[in-house]
Every structure is written in structure tokens, then in C-alpha cells.
Amino acid sequence: MLKRTTLLATLALGVISLGLSGTALGDNIDFLASGHGGSWSFSGSGPLTISALRLEVEDETTLQFASINGVSTESLTTGALLGGSGTSSDPWTFAASAANAFTIVGCVPPGPVGCTNVTLFSGQLGESTLFNGTAGALYDVMDVTGTIDPALLSYFGTTGTEFQGILDFTLIGTAPGSGATGSGDLLLSPAVPEPASMLLLGSGLLGLALLLRRNSSRA
């Protein structure tokens, strides 16, 4: 009984420590889009759609780059337009997208020419914004959550299940309208439980350990 109590107490303290530190497991993964051949469309009354070609991916810890071969594409559709006028101070705002409305497709590096495309990332966009910028370009910022193909994670030697991050794109043209995609960047980090949740779980385990120890001493 004492061994079990000690184990529970150690586990609880470890969980509390993790909650306080907010430590993330695994490496950050960065998808980079050059946008060649990509396109975007926004009617002014509906969602924003974006596609891009020629992608690269990088492990942010080791700075290891890899080209995504095959017919690599990055495509997304936001949720419905919530409002805005398209300025930097009052951007168009879009609701969160449907599940799996954002995908990145291509070959797992170092896939050769003629390799089989797979879904390298599948996720959902949070509430996002879009505004007309300078020199005939638009800019967007989007929160993203989703999953990365296990084979791609294995290629970089990293781990994780759910990932979260920020997507930004430079789009050529003036909205509402359509045009070509410029550069894009999706930086993802492994998602970790909220510190408050970890503290609650750790406190519960610690309380259970103390209760077991008290009962053991009375026996």
C-alpha cells in the first residue's frame, strides 16, 4: 500500500509540475508555401478560399528542410463572413471553419517523382481575419488546430497527436475578388493540456495518494 501511495504522489507531483511549466512535447513543424500556381477567392459575402502549390516543410528544432514532392497542395475554406470592411483596423472576420476544411496534400519526404500523395495535415480554422494591405496585396491571420501524418512526424523524428498554430498568407490582388497566392506559412506546435486542467488532475491524484496513506496508517 505504501508503494502505491508513493507512486500516486509522485505521479501527481509530476502532473502538477507539467501543468505549471506548460512544457510541450515534440518539435515545431513549419509548412511553407511559395504559392506558385495557387489561387484565392472571396466574393465579399461568403467564405474565403485559398489554395497553394509548391510546399516545403521544416522541423523548427533541427532546422531540417524538406520539399514536399508529388502534386503538393494546401487548401482551405473559412467559415461564413461575420463582418468587417477590409481595413487593418476593421478586417473582414470569418467564423471558424468546418472540421477538416484545411488540408495539406503531398508526398512524405523524401518521396521521389511519381510518389503517392497523402494528406500530410488535416485541420480546422478558428475565427480568422483578412484585410487589404499595401502594394496590391491582402493579408490574413488564422488560428489552426489539427493532426499531422505520422509518417511525416517520423521523418523528422518528432512526436505529437494534436497540433495547434498560426497560418498567415499574402494574397495578390484586392478583395472582394480573386487572384494568385503569394507566400504562406503554417507554424504548428504540439498541443498540450491547459495548465489549469493539469493542476486539477494532479491535485486530485495527490489527494487520493494522501487518503490512501492515511487509511493505510490506520489499518
PDB file of N, CA, C and O in Angstrom, residues 6 21 31 34 36 68 142 146 163 175 212:
ATOM      1  N   THR A   6       3.089   6.091  -2.635  1.00  0.00           N
ATOM      2  CA  THR A   6       4.251   6.847  -3.094  1.00  0.00           C
ATOM      3  C   THR A   6       4.199   7.067  -4.600  1.00  0.00           C
ATOM      4  O   THR A   6       4.508   8.147  -5.106  1.00  0.00           O
ATOM      5  N   SER A  21       4.707  24.245 -15.717  1.00  0.00           N
ATOM      6  CA  SER A  21       5.742  24.608 -16.677  1.00  0.00           C
ATOM      7  C   SER A  21       5.181  24.822 -18.067  1.00  0.00           C
ATOM      8  O   SER A  21       5.743  25.544 -18.877  1.00  0.00           O
ATOM      9  N   PHE A  31       5.108  24.461 -42.163  1.00  0.00           N
ATOM     10  CA  PHE A  31       4.785  24.268 -43.581  1.00  0.00           C
ATOM     11  C   PHE A  31       4.924  25.614 -44.292  1.00  0.00           C
ATOM     12  O   PHE A  31       4.323  26.607 -43.877  1.00  0.00           O
ATOM     13  N   SER A  34       5.085  28.552 -51.349  1.00  0.00           N
ATOM     14  CA  SER A  34       5.548  29.607 -52.244  1.00  0.00           C
ATOM     15  C   SER A  34       4.394  30.199 -53.035  1.00  0.00           C
ATOM     16  O   SER A  34       4.491  31.320 -53.552  1.00  0.00           O
ATOM     17  N   HIS A  36       3.148  29.370 -55.950  1.00  0.00           N
ATOM     18  CA  HIS A  36       3.159  29.302 -57.415  1.00  0.00           C
ATOM     19  C   HIS A  36       2.003  28.434 -57.912  1.00  0.00           C
ATOM     20  O   HIS A  36       1.885  27.267 -57.571  1.00  0.00           O
ATOM     21  N   ILE A  68       8.141  18.985 -50.368  1.00  0.00           N
ATOM     22  CA  ILE A  68       7.020  18.048 -50.441  1.00  0.00           C
ATOM     23  C   ILE A  68       6.778  17.767 -51.917  1.00  0.00           C
ATOM     24  O   ILE A  68       6.262  18.612 -52.647  1.00  0.00           O
ATOM     25  N   MET A 142      -4.830  33.284 -39.244  1.00  0.00           N
ATOM     26  CA  MET A 142      -5.802  32.269 -38.863  1.00  0.00           C
ATOM     27  C   MET A 142      -5.235  31.338 -37.802  1.00  0.00           C
ATOM     28  O   MET A 142      -4.107  30.869 -37.930  1.00  0.00           O
ATOM     29  N   GLY A 146      -5.185  20.748 -35.659  1.00  0.00           N
ATOM     30  CA  GLY A 146      -5.366  19.568 -36.482  1.00  0.00           C
ATOM     31  C   GLY A 146      -4.303  18.516 -36.220  1.00  0.00           C
ATOM     32  O   GLY A 146      -3.596  18.551 -35.205  1.00  0.00           O
ATOM     33  N   PHE A 163      -2.025  19.132 -33.033  1.00  0.00           N
ATOM     34  CA  PHE A 163      -1.136  20.282 -33.190  1.00  0.00           C
ATOM     35  C   PHE A 163      -1.963  21.558 -33.306  1.00  0.00           C
ATOM     36  O   PHE A 163      -3.105  21.530 -33.751  1.00  0.00           O
ATOM     37  N   ALA A 175      -9.438  42.435 -52.511  1.00  0.00           N
ATOM     38  CA  ALA A 175     -10.715  41.795 -52.198  1.00  0.00           C
ATOM     39  C   ALA A 175     -11.784  42.869 -51.976  1.00  0.00           C
ATOM     40  O   ALA A 175     -11.470  43.995 -51.595  1.00  0.00           O
ATOM     41  N   LEU A 212      -5.114   7.400   0.696  1.00  0.00           N
ATOM     42  CA  LEU A 212      -4.685   6.010   0.783  1.00  0.00           C
ATOM     43  C   LEU A 212      -3.644   5.827   1.884  1.00  0.00           C
ATOM     44  O   LEU A 212      -3.658   4.837   2.638  1.00  0.00           O
TER      45      LEU A 212
END
